[in-house]
Amino acid sequence: MEIIQHLGMERFAEAMMYVLMVACGMASEYLLCKPDEKAGKFLLDEIMLAGNFGHFDTRVVIPEDESFLHRNIRKFRRQLRFLKYYPGEVLCAPFWKTWHWCWRFFH
């Protein structure tokens, strides 16, 4: 748990412990931390609705001729759903994606 706290992921870990407990039936003695029911229900609902990193989200319409810019705007709009629980990650995502794109392009 010390490493998870150092990385600032304790809120996600608490939500994930709820998901593991409810969806997978994990016994409470094996959980890394105390589960957060509210964040966990939100995360479980998103997992069930959107699937693998949002690839199967029926709430989002993906046009066939979508440009690079529009695709990234669509992805950021989807990430805004997570703003309440993970504000740092959501707000840093556009900067990270821009930096990572430049790094990949110029290396």
mmCIF file with all atom_site columns, C-alpha atoms in Angstrom, residues 7-106:
data_model
loop_
_atom_site.group_PDB
_atom_site.id
_atom_site.type_symbol
_atom_site.label_atom_id
_atom_site.label_alt_id
_atom_site.label_comp_id
_atom_site.label_asym_id
_atom_site.label_entity_id
_atom_site.label_seq_id
_atom_site.pdbx_PDB_ins_code
_atom_site.Cartn_x
_atom_site.Cartn_y
_atom_site.Cartn_z
_atom_site.occupancy
_atom_site.B_iso_or_equiv
_atom_site.pdbx_formal_charge
_atom_site.auth_seq_id
_atom_site.auth_comp_id
_atom_site.auth_asym_id
_atom_site.auth_atom_id
_atom_site.pdbx_PDB_model_num
ATOM 1   C CA . LEU A 1 7   ? 2.011   6.956   -6.684  1.00 0.00 ? 7   LEU A CA 1
ATOM 2   C CA . GLY A 1 8   ? -1.183  8.749   -5.579  1.00 0.00 ? 8   GLY A CA 1
ATOM 3   C CA . MET A 1 9   ? -3.420  5.858   -6.559  1.00 0.00 ? 9   MET A CA 1
ATOM 4   C CA . GLU A 1 10  ? -5.055  5.096   -3.208  1.00 0.00 ? 10  GLU A CA 1
ATOM 5   C CA . ARG A 1 11  ? -8.479  6.314   -4.352  1.00 0.00 ? 11  ARG A CA 1
ATOM 6   C CA . PHE A 1 12  ? -8.382  4.036   -7.386  1.00 0.00 ? 12  PHE A CA 1
ATOM 7   C CA . ALA A 1 13  ? -7.105  1.148   -5.259  1.00 0.00 ? 13  ALA A CA 1
ATOM 8   C CA . GLU A 1 14  ? -10.016 1.601   -2.840  1.00 0.00 ? 14  GLU A CA 1
ATOM 9   C CA . ALA A 1 15  ? -12.480 1.556   -5.763  1.00 0.00 ? 15  ALA A CA 1
ATOM 10  C CA . MET A 1 16  ? -10.772 -1.472  -7.264  1.00 0.00 ? 16  MET A CA 1
ATOM 11  C CA . MET A 1 17  ? -10.952 -3.345  -3.968  1.00 0.00 ? 17  MET A CA 1
ATOM 12  C CA . TYR A 1 18  ? -14.720 -2.812  -4.007  1.00 0.00 ? 18  TYR A CA 1
ATOM 13  C CA . VAL A 1 19  ? -14.898 -4.177  -7.573  1.00 0.00 ? 19  VAL A CA 1
ATOM 14  C CA . LEU A 1 20  ? -12.803 -7.212  -6.642  1.00 0.00 ? 20  LEU A CA 1
ATOM 15  C CA . MET A 1 21  ? -14.921 -7.848  -3.573  1.00 0.00 ? 21  MET A CA 1
ATOM 16  C CA . VAL A 1 22  ? -18.318 -7.476  -5.292  1.00 0.00 ? 22  VAL A CA 1
ATOM 17  C CA . ALA A 1 23  ? -17.716 -8.705  -8.844  1.00 0.00 ? 23  ALA A CA 1
ATOM 18  C CA . CYS A 1 24  ? -15.026 -11.311 -8.212  1.00 0.00 ? 24  CYS A CA 1
ATOM 19  C CA . GLY A 1 25  ? -15.986 -12.416 -4.708  1.00 0.00 ? 25  GLY A CA 1
ATOM 20  C CA . MET A 1 26  ? -12.593 -11.714 -3.176  1.00 0.00 ? 26  MET A CA 1
ATOM 21  C CA . ALA A 1 27  ? -12.526 -12.267 0.586   1.00 0.00 ? 27  ALA A CA 1
ATOM 22  C CA . SER A 1 28  ? -11.994 -9.132  2.675   1.00 0.00 ? 28  SER A CA 1
ATOM 23  C CA . GLU A 1 29  ? -8.812  -10.473 4.303   1.00 0.00 ? 29  GLU A CA 1
ATOM 24  C CA . TYR A 1 30  ? -7.046  -10.394 0.902   1.00 0.00 ? 30  TYR A CA 1
ATOM 25  C CA . LEU A 1 31  ? -7.895  -6.770  0.076   1.00 0.00 ? 31  LEU A CA 1
ATOM 26  C CA . LEU A 1 32  ? -5.006  -4.282  0.049   1.00 0.00 ? 32  LEU A CA 1
ATOM 27  C CA . CYS A 1 33  ? -7.063  -1.518  1.633   1.00 0.00 ? 33  CYS A CA 1
ATOM 28  C CA . LYS A 1 34  ? -10.568 -0.671  2.787   1.00 0.00 ? 34  LYS A CA 1
ATOM 29  C CA . PRO A 1 35  ? -12.930 -0.608  -0.214  1.00 0.00 ? 35  PRO A CA 1
ATOM 30  C CA . ASP A 1 36  ? -14.657 2.652   -1.168  1.00 0.00 ? 36  ASP A CA 1
ATOM 31  C CA . GLU A 1 37  ? -18.265 1.740   -1.993  1.00 0.00 ? 37  GLU A CA 1
ATOM 32  C CA . LYS A 1 38  ? -19.227 4.957   -3.783  1.00 0.00 ? 38  LYS A CA 1
ATOM 33  C CA . ALA A 1 39  ? -16.156 5.108   -6.043  1.00 0.00 ? 39  ALA A CA 1
ATOM 34  C CA . GLY A 1 40  ? -16.265 1.339   -6.481  1.00 0.00 ? 40  GLY A CA 1
ATOM 35  C CA . LYS A 1 41  ? -19.873 1.331   -7.691  1.00 0.00 ? 41  LYS A CA 1
ATOM 36  C CA . PHE A 1 42  ? -19.008 4.069   -10.183 1.00 0.00 ? 42  PHE A CA 1
ATOM 37  C CA . LEU A 1 43  ? -15.972 2.123   -11.429 1.00 0.00 ? 43  LEU A CA 1
ATOM 38  C CA . LEU A 1 44  ? -17.908 -1.143  -11.689 1.00 0.00 ? 44  LEU A CA 1
ATOM 39  C CA . ASP A 1 45  ? -20.701 0.574   -13.624 1.00 0.00 ? 45  ASP A CA 1
ATOM 40  C CA . GLU A 1 46  ? -18.155 2.038   -16.051 1.00 0.00 ? 46  GLU A CA 1
ATOM 41  C CA . ILE A 1 47  ? -16.476 -1.339  -16.490 1.00 0.00 ? 47  ILE A CA 1
ATOM 42  C CA . MET A 1 48  ? -19.799 -3.024  -17.199 1.00 0.00 ? 48  MET A CA 1
ATOM 43  C CA . LEU A 1 49  ? -20.996 -0.294  -19.595 1.00 0.00 ? 49  LEU A CA 1
ATOM 44  C CA . ALA A 1 50  ? -17.807 0.547   -21.461 1.00 0.00 ? 50  ALA A CA 1
ATOM 45  C CA . GLY A 1 51  ? -15.704 -2.605  -21.329 1.00 0.00 ? 51  GLY A CA 1
ATOM 46  C CA . ASN A 1 52  ? -12.021 -2.611  -22.179 1.00 0.00 ? 52  ASN A CA 1
ATOM 47  C CA . PHE A 1 53  ? -10.835 1.002   -21.711 1.00 0.00 ? 53  PHE A CA 1
ATOM 48  C CA . GLY A 1 54  ? -14.112 2.283   -23.160 1.00 0.00 ? 54  GLY A CA 1
ATOM 49  C CA . HIS A 1 55  ? -13.789 0.402   -26.455 1.00 0.00 ? 55  HIS A CA 1
ATOM 50  C CA . PHE A 1 56  ? -17.291 -1.050  -26.138 1.00 0.00 ? 56  PHE A CA 1
ATOM 51  C CA . ASP A 1 57  ? -19.065 2.038   -24.789 1.00 0.00 ? 57  ASP A CA 1
ATOM 52  C CA . THR A 1 58  ? -22.439 2.256   -26.526 1.00 0.00 ? 58  THR A CA 1
ATOM 53  C CA . ARG A 1 59  ? -22.938 5.812   -25.230 1.00 0.00 ? 59  ARG A CA 1
ATOM 54  C CA . VAL A 1 60  ? -20.248 7.094   -27.593 1.00 0.00 ? 60  VAL A CA 1
ATOM 55  C CA . VAL A 1 61  ? -20.721 7.287   -31.366 1.00 0.00 ? 61  VAL A CA 1
ATOM 56  C CA . ILE A 1 62  ? -17.497 6.980   -33.375 1.00 0.00 ? 62  ILE A CA 1
ATOM 57  C CA . PRO A 1 63  ? -17.716 8.382   -36.920 1.00 0.00 ? 63  PRO A CA 1
ATOM 58  C CA . GLU A 1 64  ? -15.844 6.478   -39.639 1.00 0.00 ? 64  GLU A CA 1
ATOM 59  C CA . ASP A 1 65  ? -14.054 9.551   -41.005 1.00 0.00 ? 65  ASP A CA 1
ATOM 60  C CA . GLU A 1 66  ? -12.997 10.884  -37.610 1.00 0.00 ? 66  GLU A CA 1
ATOM 61  C CA . SER A 1 67  ? -9.883  13.063  -37.658 1.00 0.00 ? 67  SER A CA 1
ATOM 62  C CA . PHE A 1 68  ? -6.980  12.775  -35.217 1.00 0.00 ? 68  PHE A CA 1
ATOM 63  C CA . LEU A 1 69  ? -8.097  15.939  -33.412 1.00 0.00 ? 69  LEU A CA 1
ATOM 64  C CA . HIS A 1 70  ? -11.735 14.872  -33.150 1.00 0.00 ? 70  HIS A CA 1
ATOM 65  C CA . ARG A 1 71  ? -10.746 11.414  -31.870 1.00 0.00 ? 71  ARG A CA 1
ATOM 66  C CA . ASN A 1 72  ? -8.696  12.940  -29.059 1.00 0.00 ? 72  ASN A CA 1
ATOM 67  C CA . ILE A 1 73  ? -11.456 15.407  -28.182 1.00 0.00 ? 73  ILE A CA 1
ATOM 68  C CA . ARG A 1 74  ? -13.927 12.485  -28.024 1.00 0.00 ? 74  ARG A CA 1
ATOM 69  C CA . LYS A 1 75  ? -11.591 10.531  -25.759 1.00 0.00 ? 75  LYS A CA 1
ATOM 70  C CA . PHE A 1 76  ? -11.094 13.540  -23.468 1.00 0.00 ? 76  PHE A CA 1
ATOM 71  C CA . ARG A 1 77  ? -14.857 14.076  -23.233 1.00 0.00 ? 77  ARG A CA 1
ATOM 72  C CA . ARG A 1 78  ? -15.198 10.446  -22.145 1.00 0.00 ? 78  ARG A CA 1
ATOM 73  C CA . GLN A 1 79  ? -12.488 10.963  -19.530 1.00 0.00 ? 79  GLN A CA 1
ATOM 74  C CA . LEU A 1 80  ? -14.416 13.905  -18.091 1.00 0.00 ? 80  LEU A CA 1
ATOM 75  C CA . ARG A 1 81  ? -16.787 11.348  -16.526 1.00 0.00 ? 81  ARG A CA 1
ATOM 76  C CA . PHE A 1 82  ? -13.920 10.401  -14.209 1.00 0.00 ? 82  PHE A CA 1
ATOM 77  C CA . LEU A 1 83  ? -13.188 13.992  -13.136 1.00 0.00 ? 83  LEU A CA 1
ATOM 78  C CA . LYS A 1 84  ? -15.035 13.701  -9.825  1.00 0.00 ? 84  LYS A CA 1
ATOM 79  C CA . TYR A 1 85  ? -13.023 10.700  -8.646  1.00 0.00 ? 85  TYR A CA 1
ATOM 80  C CA . TYR A 1 86  ? -9.664  11.148  -10.433 1.00 0.00 ? 86  TYR A CA 1
ATOM 81  C CA . PRO A 1 87  ? -9.223  14.883  -11.205 1.00 0.00 ? 87  PRO A CA 1
ATOM 82  C CA . GLY A 1 88  ? -5.437  14.832  -11.463 1.00 0.00 ? 88  GLY A CA 1
ATOM 83  C CA . GLU A 1 89  ? -5.370  12.068  -14.040 1.00 0.00 ? 89  GLU A CA 1
ATOM 84  C CA . VAL A 1 90  ? -8.152  13.567  -16.147 1.00 0.00 ? 90  VAL A CA 1
ATOM 85  C CA . LEU A 1 91  ? -6.713  17.079  -16.215 1.00 0.00 ? 91  LEU A CA 1
ATOM 86  C CA . CYS A 1 92  ? -3.157  15.902  -16.945 1.00 0.00 ? 92  CYS A CA 1
ATOM 87  C CA . ALA A 1 93  ? -4.198  13.509  -19.730 1.00 0.00 ? 93  ALA A CA 1
ATOM 88  C CA . PRO A 1 94  ? -4.173  16.057  -22.629 1.00 0.00 ? 94  PRO A CA 1
ATOM 89  C CA . PHE A 1 95  ? -0.706  17.283  -21.638 1.00 0.00 ? 95  PHE A CA 1
ATOM 90  C CA . TRP A 1 96  ? 0.610   13.746  -21.258 1.00 0.00 ? 96  TRP A CA 1
ATOM 91  C CA . LYS A 1 97  ? -0.852  12.656  -24.594 1.00 0.00 ? 97  LYS A CA 1
ATOM 92  C CA . THR A 1 98  ? 0.653   15.680  -26.352 1.00 0.00 ? 98  THR A CA 1
ATOM 93  C CA . TRP A 1 99  ? 4.079   15.097  -24.786 1.00 0.00 ? 99  TRP A CA 1
ATOM 94  C CA . HIS A 1 100 ? 3.945   11.374  -25.558 1.00 0.00 ? 100 HIS A CA 1
ATOM 95  C CA . TRP A 1 101 ? 2.923   11.989  -29.182 1.00 0.00 ? 101 TRP A CA 1
ATOM 96  C CA . CYS A 1 102 ? 5.848   14.414  -29.634 1.00 0.00 ? 102 CYS A CA 1
ATOM 97  C CA . TRP A 1 103 ? 8.237   11.986  -27.993 1.00 0.00 ? 103 TRP A CA 1
ATOM 98  C CA . ARG A 1 104 ? 7.115   9.145   -30.277 1.00 0.00 ? 104 ARG A CA 1
ATOM 99  C CA . PHE A 1 105 ? 7.162   11.333  -33.389 1.00 0.00 ? 105 PHE A CA 1
ATOM 100 C CA . PHE A 1 106 ? 10.652  12.744  -32.848 1.00 0.00 ? 106 PHE A CA 1
#
